[in-house]
Amino acid sequence: MNKENSMKKSQTDWARIDAMTDKDIDFTDCPEITDEMWENGILRKNFKPIPRKNQENFPIDKDIIEFFK
């Protein structure tokens, strides 16, 4: 990603989005999930999601850890 692309101003009307309620959202292209859909679902055992964070080990004071808890 170059700096030029990441610095563009968003063209989204965020004030309108923030003012929307659940009733204002159009779900016509997204059907409601039914009990039948859940019954037909597949439970995958030993499924391991892709890790989204790197685990880094470094010393950190206990008071800092407590602050973030």
PDB file of C-alpha atoms in Angstrom:
ATOM      1  CA  MET A   1       0.000   0.000   0.000  1.00  0.00           C
ATOM      2  CA  ASN A   2       1.486   3.305  -0.936  1.00  0.00           C
ATOM      3  CA  LYS A   3       1.040   6.490   1.033  1.00  0.00           C
ATOM      4  CA  GLU A   4      -1.053   8.160  -1.670  1.00  0.00           C
ATOM      5  CA  ASN A   5      -3.785   5.503  -1.550  1.00  0.00           C
ATOM      6  CA  SER A   6      -3.938   5.398   2.243  1.00  0.00           C
ATOM      7  CA  MET A   7      -4.260   9.151   2.580  1.00  0.00           C
ATOM      8  CA  LYS A   8      -7.410   9.536   0.449  1.00  0.00           C
ATOM      9  CA  LYS A   9     -10.406  10.966   2.251  1.00  0.00           C
ATOM     10  CA  SER A  10     -13.311   8.559   2.702  1.00  0.00           C
ATOM     11  CA  GLN A  11     -16.319   9.282   0.517  1.00  0.00           C
ATOM     12  CA  THR A  12     -18.665   7.509   2.938  1.00  0.00           C
ATOM     13  CA  ASP A  13     -21.337   9.659   4.558  1.00  0.00           C
ATOM     14  CA  TRP A  14     -20.442   8.606   8.112  1.00  0.00           C
ATOM     15  CA  ALA A  15     -22.954  10.999   9.706  1.00  0.00           C
ATOM     16  CA  ARG A  16     -25.776   9.246   7.811  1.00  0.00           C
ATOM     17  CA  ILE A  17     -24.423   5.819   8.787  1.00  0.00           C
ATOM     18  CA  ASP A  18     -24.204   6.828  12.455  1.00  0.00           C
ATOM     19  CA  ALA A  19     -27.780   8.129  12.363  1.00  0.00           C
ATOM     20  CA  MET A  20     -29.193   4.879  10.922  1.00  0.00           C
ATOM     21  CA  THR A  21     -31.205   2.491  13.067  1.00  0.00           C
ATOM     22  CA  ASP A  22     -31.574  -1.259  12.517  1.00  0.00           C
ATOM     23  CA  LYS A  23     -34.928  -0.594  10.787  1.00  0.00           C
ATOM     24  CA  ASP A  24     -33.160   1.562   8.178  1.00  0.00           C
ATOM     25  CA  ILE A  25     -30.826  -1.243   7.039  1.00  0.00           C
ATOM     26  CA  ASP A  26     -31.827  -3.100   3.876  1.00  0.00           C
ATOM     27  CA  PHE A  27     -31.441  -6.854   4.409  1.00  0.00           C
ATOM     28  CA  THR A  28     -33.242  -7.943   1.204  1.00  0.00           C
ATOM     29  CA  ASP A  29     -30.075  -9.504  -0.241  1.00  0.00           C
ATOM     30  CA  CYS A  30     -29.300 -11.297   3.031  1.00  0.00           C
ATOM     31  CA  PRO A  31     -31.977 -13.769   4.155  1.00  0.00           C
ATOM     32  CA  GLU A  32     -32.704 -14.245   7.847  1.00  0.00           C
ATOM     33  CA  ILE A  33     -30.956 -17.278   9.353  1.00  0.00           C
ATOM     34  CA  THR A  34     -33.507 -19.948  10.263  1.00  0.00           C
ATOM     35  CA  ASP A  35     -33.347 -22.856  12.720  1.00  0.00           C
ATOM     36  CA  GLU A  36     -33.212 -25.196   9.718  1.00  0.00           C
ATOM     37  CA  MET A  37     -30.027 -23.505   8.525  1.00  0.00           C
ATOM     38  CA  TRP A  38     -28.420 -24.088  11.932  1.00  0.00           C
ATOM     39  CA  GLU A  39     -29.528 -27.724  11.883  1.00  0.00           C
ATOM     40  CA  ASN A  40     -27.843 -28.229   8.501  1.00  0.00           C
ATOM     41  CA  GLY A  41     -24.599 -26.651   9.689  1.00  0.00           C
ATOM     42  CA  ILE A  42     -21.407 -28.657  10.005  1.00  0.00           C
ATOM     43  CA  LEU A  43     -19.406 -28.720  13.229  1.00  0.00           C
ATOM     44  CA  ARG A  44     -15.766 -28.994  12.262  1.00  0.00           C
ATOM     45  CA  LYS A  45     -13.630 -30.616  14.934  1.00  0.00           C
ATOM     46  CA  ASN A  46      -9.988 -29.617  15.266  1.00  0.00           C
ATOM     47  CA  PHE A  47     -10.675 -26.436  13.309  1.00  0.00           C
ATOM     48  CA  LYS A  48      -7.837 -24.004  13.840  1.00  0.00           C
ATOM     49  CA  PRO A  49      -8.513 -20.449  12.721  1.00  0.00           C
ATOM     50  CA  ILE A  50      -5.769 -18.461  11.064  1.00  0.00           C
ATOM     51  CA  PRO A  51      -3.816 -16.650  13.780  1.00  0.00           C
ATOM     52  CA  ARG A  52      -4.447 -12.935  13.585  1.00  0.00           C
ATOM     53  CA  LYS A  53      -1.764 -11.849  16.017  1.00  0.00           C
ATOM     54  CA  ASN A  54       1.906 -12.555  16.413  1.00  0.00           C
ATOM     55  CA  GLN A  55       2.978 -13.755  19.804  1.00  0.00           C
ATOM     56  CA  GLU A  56       5.993 -11.827  20.992  1.00  0.00           C
ATOM     57  CA  ASN A  57       7.743 -12.414  24.284  1.00  0.00           C
ATOM     58  CA  PHE A  58       9.218  -9.466  26.088  1.00  0.00           C
ATOM     59  CA  PRO A  59       9.455  -8.372  29.719  1.00  0.00           C
ATOM     60  CA  ILE A  60       6.641  -6.151  30.932  1.00  0.00           C
ATOM     61  CA  ASP A  61       5.847  -4.885  34.409  1.00  0.00           C
ATOM     62  CA  LYS A  62       2.933  -6.499  36.266  1.00  0.00           C
ATOM     63  CA  ASP A  63       1.296  -3.122  36.933  1.00  0.00           C
ATOM     64  CA  ILE A  64       1.045  -2.490  33.196  1.00  0.00           C
ATOM     65  CA  ILE A  65      -0.576  -5.902  32.645  1.00  0.00           C
ATOM     66  CA  GLU A  66      -3.070  -5.190  35.436  1.00  0.00           C
ATOM     67  CA  PHE A  67      -3.880  -1.799  33.902  1.00  0.00           C
ATOM     68  CA  PHE A  68      -4.936  -3.433  30.621  1.00  0.00           C
ATOM     69  CA  LYS A  69      -6.982  -6.152  32.325  1.00  0.00           C
TER      70      LYS A  69
END
